[in-house]
């Protein structure tokens, strides 16, 4: 009988884990998370790109556990701010991480700005036990409104209205957000690209 493929999710963010678990719910896949491995230290997210950070998180966890690991790195890019907060999205308003402080800082930075175009980006990296990786990326285009709306989700959700919708991410049901979000799209791509391969319970990526 085929063994159950084990995959560890690198996040400790419960909101993200919930979204990833929903979208990466493949039959035969046994998911655990970094929350189940408190002994493994978090890596410093000091990469200049979402891709570099996702790869760093996935490989660190894969090497530390000897298993396959999946990591995502994501953030918000605002055109009028030259792409900020970008890879600094989580700590935009400094430490400790505060979603309300980040939202307040973003609104202030955009005061009087006519161009409120923005996008969420998410890179998902899958690492083999030895630290070899593949990545996929998902994006969601939209705009930043003038005041927070909605109580669901996390982060910048109350300020982000995706193109083609009137509601913010924080006003949408989780399923509706997941269907069009950057993370949802990246995970759908990941699922399509890696599903058959993961179902074979591999020890390593095939040679390219
Ligand atoms: P990461 O944990 O390093 O990927 O940082 C992601 C940060 O980007 C979060 O702390 C949020 O501030 C922001 N972010 C990423 N995805 C979302 C989302 O789906 N909604 C709202 N904010 C998000």
PDB file of C-alpha atoms and ligand atoms in Angstrom:
ATOM      1  CA  UNK A   1       0.000   0.000   0.000  1.00  0.00           C
ATOM      2  CA  UNK A   2       1.171   3.513  -0.724  1.00  0.00           C
ATOM      3  CA  UNK A   3       2.391   5.370   2.333  1.00  0.00           C
ATOM      4  CA  UNK A   4       0.644   8.542   3.412  1.00  0.00           C
ATOM      5  CA  UNK A   5       2.580  11.525   2.200  1.00  0.00           C
ATOM      6  CA  UNK A   6       3.501  13.847   5.066  1.00  0.00           C
ATOM      7  CA  UNK A   7       3.790  17.570   4.457  1.00  0.00           C
ATOM      8  CA  UNK A   8       4.661  20.232   7.027  1.00  0.00           C
ATOM      9  CA  UNK A   9       3.321  23.766   6.622  1.00  0.00           C
ATOM     10  CA  UNK A  10       5.909  26.344   7.639  1.00  0.00           C
ATOM     11  CA  UNK A  11       3.508  28.967   8.994  1.00  0.00           C
ATOM     12  CA  UNK A  12       2.551  29.621  12.622  1.00  0.00           C
ATOM     13  CA  UNK A  13      -0.145  32.116  11.576  1.00  0.00           C
ATOM     14  CA  UNK A  14      -3.487  30.412  12.332  1.00  0.00           C
ATOM     15  CA  UNK A  15      -5.383  32.418   9.715  1.00  0.00           C
ATOM     16  CA  UNK A  16      -2.946  31.434   6.999  1.00  0.00           C
ATOM     17  CA  UNK A  17      -2.811  27.804   8.145  1.00  0.00           C
ATOM     18  CA  UNK A  18      -6.589  27.639   7.991  1.00  0.00           C
ATOM     19  CA  UNK A  19      -6.560  28.993   4.420  1.00  0.00           C
ATOM     20  CA  UNK A  20      -3.747  26.658   3.368  1.00  0.00           C
ATOM     21  CA  UNK A  21      -5.377  23.596   4.968  1.00  0.00           C
ATOM     22  CA  UNK A  22      -8.657  24.309   3.173  1.00  0.00           C
ATOM     23  CA  UNK A  23      -6.980  24.754  -0.191  1.00  0.00           C
ATOM     24  CA  UNK A  24      -4.387  22.005   0.086  1.00  0.00           C
ATOM     25  CA  UNK A  25      -6.726  19.350   1.342  1.00  0.00           C
ATOM     26  CA  UNK A  26      -5.542  16.492  -0.882  1.00  0.00           C
ATOM     27  CA  UNK A  27      -6.588  12.901  -0.247  1.00  0.00           C
ATOM     28  CA  UNK A  28      -3.711  10.907   1.220  1.00  0.00           C
ATOM     29  CA  UNK A  29      -1.822  13.974   2.358  1.00  0.00           C
ATOM     30  CA  UNK A  30      -1.110  14.283   6.079  1.00  0.00           C
ATOM     31  CA  UNK A  31      -0.662  17.928   6.990  1.00  0.00           C
ATOM     32  CA  UNK A  32       1.054  19.221  10.105  1.00  0.00           C
ATOM     33  CA  UNK A  33       2.427  22.680  10.793  1.00  0.00           C
ATOM     34  CA  UNK A  34       5.239  24.563  12.437  1.00  0.00           C
ATOM     35  CA  UNK A  35       2.875  24.910  15.414  1.00  0.00           C
ATOM     36  CA  UNK A  36       3.430  21.167  15.994  1.00  0.00           C
ATOM     37  CA  UNK A  37       7.195  21.796  16.058  1.00  0.00           C
ATOM     38  CA  UNK A  38       7.760  24.513  18.671  1.00  0.00           C
ATOM     39  CA  UNK A  39      11.357  23.322  19.077  1.00  0.00           C
ATOM     40  CA  UNK A  40      12.269  24.504  15.569  1.00  0.00           C
ATOM     41  CA  UNK A  41      13.178  28.212  15.534  1.00  0.00           C
ATOM     42  CA  UNK A  42      11.591  30.598  13.020  1.00  0.00           C
ATOM     43  CA  UNK A  43      13.887  31.753  10.219  1.00  0.00           C
ATOM     44  CA  UNK A  44      14.562  35.434   9.777  1.00  0.00           C
ATOM     45  CA  UNK A  45      12.519  36.694   6.823  1.00  0.00           C
ATOM     46  CA  UNK A  46      15.273  38.906   5.480  1.00  0.00           C
ATOM     47  CA  UNK A  47      14.912  38.103   1.761  1.00  0.00           C
ATOM     48  CA  UNK A  48      14.347  40.916  -0.732  1.00  0.00           C
ATOM     49  CA  UNK A  49      11.613  39.015  -2.545  1.00  0.00           C
ATOM     50  CA  UNK A  50       8.587  36.905  -1.603  1.00  0.00           C
ATOM     51  CA  UNK A  51      10.228  34.028  -3.466  1.00  0.00           C
ATOM     52  CA  UNK A  52      13.485  34.234  -1.466  1.00  0.00           C
ATOM     53  CA  UNK A  53      11.582  34.260   1.829  1.00  0.00           C
ATOM     54  CA  UNK A  54       9.256  31.401   0.860  1.00  0.00           C
ATOM     55  CA  UNK A  55      12.233  29.273  -0.209  1.00  0.00           C
ATOM     56  CA  UNK A  56      14.138  30.102   2.973  1.00  0.00           C
ATOM     57  CA  UNK A  57      11.197  29.119   5.203  1.00  0.00           C
ATOM     58  CA  UNK A  58      10.437  25.903   3.301  1.00  0.00           C
ATOM     59  CA  UNK A  59      14.020  24.641   3.129  1.00  0.00           C
ATOM     60  CA  UNK A  60      14.772  25.445   6.777  1.00  0.00           C
ATOM     61  CA  UNK A  61      11.778  23.436   7.959  1.00  0.00           C
ATOM     62  CA  UNK A  62      12.371  20.568   5.542  1.00  0.00           C
ATOM     63  CA  UNK A  63      15.994  20.216   6.620  1.00  0.00           C
ATOM     64  CA  UNK A  64      15.136  20.496  10.323  1.00  0.00           C
ATOM     65  CA  UNK A  65      12.419  17.822  10.150  1.00  0.00           C
ATOM     66  CA  UNK A  66      13.743  15.607   7.359  1.00  0.00           C
ATOM     67  CA  UNK A  67      10.363  15.835   5.608  1.00  0.00           C
ATOM     68  CA  UNK A  68       8.663  17.750   2.787  1.00  0.00           C
ATOM     69  CA  UNK A  69       7.746  21.313   3.733  1.00  0.00           C
ATOM     70  CA  UNK A  70       5.477  23.932   2.178  1.00  0.00           C
ATOM     71  CA  UNK A  71       5.912  27.634   2.919  1.00  0.00           C
ATOM     72  CA  UNK A  72       4.236  30.768   1.670  1.00  0.00           C
ATOM     73  CA  UNK A  73       5.402  34.330   1.723  1.00  0.00           C
ATOM     74  CA  UNK A  74       3.016  37.060   0.869  1.00  0.00           C
ATOM     75  CA  UNK A  75       2.344  40.724   1.105  1.00  0.00           C
ATOM     76  CA  UNK A  76       0.707  43.800  -0.292  1.00  0.00           C
ATOM     77  CA  UNK A  77       2.201  46.000  -3.032  1.00  0.00           C
ATOM     78  CA  UNK A  78       0.788  49.513  -3.394  1.00  0.00           C
ATOM     79  CA  UNK A  79       1.617  51.303  -6.655  1.00  0.00           C
ATOM     80  CA  UNK A  80       1.549  54.848  -5.212  1.00  0.00           C
ATOM     81  CA  UNK A  81       4.084  53.704  -2.587  1.00  0.00           C
ATOM     82  CA  UNK A  82       6.483  52.196  -5.113  1.00  0.00           C
ATOM     83  CA  UNK A  83       5.450  48.653  -4.182  1.00  0.00           C
ATOM     84  CA  UNK A  84       5.596  49.139  -0.389  1.00  0.00           C
ATOM     85  CA  UNK A  85       4.964  47.576   2.058  1.00  0.00           C
ATOM     86  CA  UNK A  86       5.902  44.485  -0.066  1.00  0.00           C
ATOM     87  CA  UNK A  87       8.113  42.027   1.817  1.00  0.00           C
ATOM     88  CA  UNK A  88       7.767  44.277   4.887  1.00  0.00           C
ATOM     89  CA  UNK A  89       3.961  43.922   4.987  1.00  0.00           C
ATOM     90  CA  UNK A  90       3.812  42.077   8.309  1.00  0.00           C
ATOM     91  CA  UNK A  91       5.988  44.606  10.146  1.00  0.00           C
ATOM     92  CA  UNK A  92       5.083  47.759   8.190  1.00  0.00           C
ATOM     93  CA  UNK A  93       4.302  49.724  11.382  1.00  0.00           C
ATOM     94  CA  UNK A  94       7.116  48.065  13.361  1.00  0.00           C
ATOM     95  CA  UNK A  95       7.218  45.472  16.140  1.00  0.00           C
ATOM     96  CA  UNK A  96       5.221  43.912  17.667  1.00  0.00           C
ATOM     97  CA  UNK A  97       3.179  43.019  14.578  1.00  0.00           C
ATOM     98  CA  UNK A  98      -0.148  44.875  14.725  1.00  0.00           C
ATOM     99  CA  UNK A  99      -2.733  44.669  11.937  1.00  0.00           C
ATOM    100  CA  UNK A 100      -4.590  47.837  13.105  1.00  0.00           C
ATOM    101  CA  UNK A 101      -1.313  49.801  13.276  1.00  0.00           C
ATOM    102  CA  UNK A 102      -0.340  48.580   9.781  1.00  0.00           C
ATOM    103  CA  UNK A 103      -3.731  49.602   8.401  1.00  0.00           C
ATOM    104  CA  UNK A 104      -3.527  53.030  10.054  1.00  0.00           C
ATOM    105  CA  UNK A 105      -0.047  53.585   8.641  1.00  0.00           C
ATOM    106  CA  UNK A 106      -1.176  52.562   5.150  1.00  0.00           C
ATOM    107  CA  UNK A 107      -4.165  54.930   5.227  1.00  0.00           C
ATOM    108  CA  UNK A 108      -1.896  57.775   6.336  1.00  0.00           C
ATOM    109  CA  UNK A 109       0.664  57.008   3.626  1.00  0.00           C
ATOM    110  CA  UNK A 110      -2.128  57.153   1.008  1.00  0.00           C
ATOM    111  CA  UNK A 111      -3.778  60.337   2.286  1.00  0.00           C
ATOM    112  CA  UNK A 112      -4.678  62.428  -0.752  1.00  0.00           C
ATOM    113  CA  UNK A 113      -3.419  59.785  -3.192  1.00  0.00           C
ATOM    114  CA  UNK A 114      -5.603  59.442  -6.307  1.00  0.00           C
ATOM    115  CA  UNK A 115      -3.932  56.200  -7.389  1.00  0.00           C
ATOM    116  CA  UNK A 116      -4.961  53.535  -4.873  1.00  0.00           C
ATOM    117  CA  UNK A 117      -4.099  50.516  -7.042  1.00  0.00           C
ATOM    118  CA  UNK A 118      -2.596  47.581  -5.145  1.00  0.00           C
ATOM    119  CA  UNK A 119      -2.136  43.856  -5.314  1.00  0.00           C
ATOM    120  CA  UNK A 120      -1.566  40.994  -2.941  1.00  0.00           C
ATOM    121  CA  UNK A 121       1.141  38.566  -4.020  1.00  0.00           C
ATOM    122  CA  UNK A 122       1.890  35.133  -2.636  1.00  0.00           C
ATOM    123  CA  UNK A 123       4.724  32.768  -3.460  1.00  0.00           C
ATOM    124  CA  UNK A 124       4.383  29.155  -2.334  1.00  0.00           C
ATOM    125  CA  UNK A 125       7.552  27.066  -2.091  1.00  0.00           C
ATOM    126  CA  UNK A 126       7.690  23.300  -1.716  1.00  0.00           C
ATOM    127  CA  UNK A 127      10.948  21.862  -0.396  1.00  0.00           C
ATOM    128  CA  UNK A 128      12.151  18.270  -0.513  1.00  0.00           C
ATOM    129  CA  UNK A 129      13.778  16.823   2.632  1.00  0.00           C
ATOM    130  CA  UNK A 130      17.210  17.711   1.248  1.00  0.00           C
ATOM    131  CA  UNK A 131      16.196  21.321   0.554  1.00  0.00           C
ATOM    132  CA  UNK A 132      15.499  21.297  -3.188  1.00  0.00           C
ATOM    133  CA  UNK A 133      12.621  23.622  -4.054  1.00  0.00           C
ATOM    134  CA  UNK A 134       9.972  24.522  -6.622  1.00  0.00           C
ATOM    135  CA  UNK A 135       7.798  27.658  -6.434  1.00  0.00           C
ATOM    136  CA  UNK A 136       4.517  29.008  -7.805  1.00  0.00           C
ATOM    137  CA  UNK A 137       3.020  32.485  -7.489  1.00  0.00           C
ATOM    138  CA  UNK A 138      -0.505  33.875  -7.208  1.00  0.00           C
ATOM    139  CA  UNK A 139      -1.689  37.493  -7.418  1.00  0.00           C
ATOM    140  CA  UNK A 140      -4.862  39.385  -6.674  1.00  0.00           C
ATOM    141  CA  UNK A 141      -5.280  42.892  -8.109  1.00  0.00           C
ATOM    142  CA  UNK A 142      -7.413  45.496  -6.370  1.00  0.00           C
ATOM    143  CA  UNK A 143      -7.468  48.852  -4.598  1.00  0.00           C
ATOM    144  CA  UNK A 144      -7.072  50.340  -1.144  1.00  0.00           C
ATOM    145  CA  UNK A 145     -10.204  52.065   0.176  1.00  0.00           C
ATOM    146  CA  UNK A 146     -10.316  55.096   2.514  1.00  0.00           C
ATOM    147  CA  UNK A 147     -11.302  53.392   5.774  1.00  0.00           C
ATOM    148  CA  UNK A 148     -11.481  49.866   7.184  1.00  0.00           C
ATOM    149  CA  UNK A 149     -14.568  47.729   6.423  1.00  0.00           C
ATOM    150  CA  UNK A 150     -15.354  44.210   7.647  1.00  0.00           C
ATOM    151  CA  UNK A 151     -14.214  41.941  10.449  1.00  0.00           C
ATOM    152  CA  UNK A 152     -13.195  38.670   8.775  1.00  0.00           C
ATOM    153  CA  UNK A 153      -9.761  37.584   7.607  1.00  0.00           C
ATOM    154  CA  UNK A 154      -6.596  39.274   8.798  1.00  0.00           C
ATOM    155  CA  UNK A 155      -3.910  41.816   7.945  1.00  0.00           C
ATOM    156  CA  UNK A 156      -4.872  44.360   5.280  1.00  0.00           C
ATOM    157  CA  UNK A 157      -8.153  42.562   4.429  1.00  0.00           C
ATOM    158  CA  UNK A 158     -10.379  45.414   5.758  1.00  0.00           C
ATOM    159  CA  UNK A 159      -8.736  47.911   3.348  1.00  0.00           C
ATOM    160  CA  UNK A 160      -8.492  45.786   0.180  1.00  0.00           C
ATOM    161  CA  UNK A 161     -11.247  45.569  -2.447  1.00  0.00           C
ATOM    162  CA  UNK A 162     -10.375  43.063  -5.191  1.00  0.00           C
ATOM    163  CA  UNK A 163     -11.095  44.024  -8.818  1.00  0.00           C
ATOM    164  CA  UNK A 164     -14.624  43.103  -9.884  1.00  0.00           C
ATOM    165  CA  UNK A 165     -16.017  43.241  -6.319  1.00  0.00           C
ATOM    166  CA  UNK A 166     -17.484  45.899  -4.007  1.00  0.00           C
ATOM    167  CA  UNK A 167     -16.688  44.144  -0.741  1.00  0.00           C
ATOM    168  CA  UNK A 168     -13.349  44.161   1.039  1.00  0.00           C
ATOM    169  CA  UNK A 169     -11.651  40.812   1.700  1.00  0.00           C
ATOM    170  CA  UNK A 170     -12.719  41.318   5.342  1.00  0.00           C
ATOM    171  CA  UNK A 171     -16.398  41.500   4.281  1.00  0.00           C
ATOM    172  CA  UNK A 172     -16.233  38.288   2.232  1.00  0.00           C
ATOM    173  CA  UNK A 173     -16.911  34.758   3.375  1.00  0.00           C
ATOM    174  CA  UNK A 174     -13.685  32.787   3.705  1.00  0.00           C
ATOM    175  CA  UNK A 175     -14.594  30.619   0.704  1.00  0.00           C
ATOM    176  CA  UNK A 176     -15.202  33.643  -1.525  1.00  0.00           C
ATOM    177  CA  UNK A 177     -11.874  35.173  -0.536  1.00  0.00           C
ATOM    178  CA  UNK A 178     -10.001  31.885  -1.022  1.00  0.00           C
ATOM    179  CA  UNK A 179     -11.424  31.496  -4.532  1.00  0.00           C
ATOM    180  CA  UNK A 180      -9.776  34.691  -5.796  1.00  0.00           C
ATOM    181  CA  UNK A 181      -7.040  35.568  -3.300  1.00  0.00           C
ATOM    182  CA  UNK A 182      -3.318  35.566  -4.036  1.00  0.00           C
ATOM    183  CA  UNK A 183      -2.843  32.672  -1.602  1.00  0.00           C
ATOM    184  CA  UNK A 184      -5.826  30.804  -3.022  1.00  0.00           C
ATOM    185  CA  UNK A 185      -4.518  31.207  -6.547  1.00  0.00           C
ATOM    186  CA  UNK A 186      -0.972  30.202  -5.602  1.00  0.00           C
ATOM    187  CA  UNK A 187      -2.263  27.117  -3.782  1.00  0.00           C
ATOM    188  CA  UNK A 188      -4.537  26.157  -6.681  1.00  0.00           C
ATOM    189  CA  UNK A 189      -1.496  26.360  -8.948  1.00  0.00           C
ATOM    190  CA  UNK A 190       0.576  24.379  -6.445  1.00  0.00           C
ATOM    191  CA  UNK A 191      -2.112  21.745  -6.241  1.00  0.00           C
ATOM    192  CA  UNK A 192      -2.365  21.424 -10.009  1.00  0.00           C
ATOM    193  CA  UNK A 193       1.416  21.384 -10.507  1.00  0.00           C
ATOM    194  CA  UNK A 194       2.400  19.043  -7.697  1.00  0.00           C
ATOM    195  CA  UNK A 195      -0.651  16.904  -6.906  1.00  0.00           C
ATOM    196  CA  UNK A 196       0.205  13.805  -8.936  1.00  0.00           C
ATOM    197  CA  UNK A 197       3.837  13.975  -7.905  1.00  0.00           C
ATOM    198  CA  UNK A 198       3.072  14.275  -4.184  1.00  0.00           C
ATOM    199  CA  UNK A 199       0.641  11.366  -4.360  1.00  0.00           C
ATOM    200  CA  UNK A 200       3.570   9.082  -5.187  1.00  0.00           C
ATOM    201  CA  UNK A 201       5.103   9.871  -1.773  1.00  0.00           C
ATOM    202  CA  UNK A 202       8.459  10.798  -3.308  1.00  0.00           C
ATOM    203  CA  UNK A 203      11.773  11.105  -1.489  1.00  0.00           C
ATOM    204  CA  UNK A 204      13.115  13.781  -3.830  1.00  0.00           C
ATOM    205  CA  UNK A 205      12.198  15.931  -6.838  1.00  0.00           C
ATOM    206  CA  UNK A 206      12.916  14.310 -10.180  1.00  0.00           C
ATOM    207  CA  UNK A 207      15.954  15.663 -12.021  1.00  0.00           C
ATOM    208  CA  UNK A 208      14.838  18.729 -14.034  1.00  0.00           C
TER     209      UNK A 208
HETATM  210  P1  LIG B   1       4.255  36.722   5.740  1.00  0.00           P
HETATM  211  O1  LIG B   1       3.672  35.994   6.910  1.00  0.00           O
HETATM  212  O2  LIG B   1       5.685  37.022   5.842  1.00  0.00           O
HETATM  213  O3  LIG B   1       3.859  36.092   4.439  1.00  0.00           O
HETATM  214  O4  LIG B   1       3.602  38.177   5.810  1.00  0.00           O
HETATM  215  C1  LIG B   1       2.400  38.380   5.254  1.00  0.00           C
HETATM  216  C2  LIG B   1       1.849  39.736   5.660  1.00  0.00           C
HETATM  217  O5  LIG B   1       1.266  40.317   4.493  1.00  0.00           O
HETATM  218  C3  LIG B   1       0.742  39.590   6.684  1.00  0.00           C
HETATM  219  O6  LIG B   1       1.180  39.824   7.995  1.00  0.00           O
HETATM  220  C4  LIG B   1      -0.256  40.645   6.235  1.00  0.00           C
HETATM  221  O7  LIG B   1       0.110  41.880   6.768  1.00  0.00           O
HETATM  222  C5  LIG B   1      -0.066  40.685   4.732  1.00  0.00           C
HETATM  223  N1  LIG B   1      -0.949  39.706   4.060  1.00  0.00           N
HETATM  224  C6  LIG B   1      -0.599  38.583   3.390  1.00  0.00           C
HETATM  225  N2  LIG B   1      -1.671  37.919   2.931  1.00  0.00           N
HETATM  226  C7  LIG B   1      -2.739  38.640   3.342  1.00  0.00           C
HETATM  227  C8  LIG B   1      -4.144  38.443   3.188  1.00  0.00           C
HETATM  228  O8  LIG B   1      -4.652  37.468   2.606  1.00  0.00           O
HETATM  229  N3  LIG B   1      -4.908  39.399   3.730  1.00  0.00           N
HETATM  230  C9  LIG B   1      -4.413  40.476   4.377  1.00  0.00           C
HETATM  231  N4  LIG B   1      -3.125  40.692   4.581  1.00  0.00           N
HETATM  232  C10 LIG B   1      -2.281  39.772   4.059  1.00  0.00           C
END
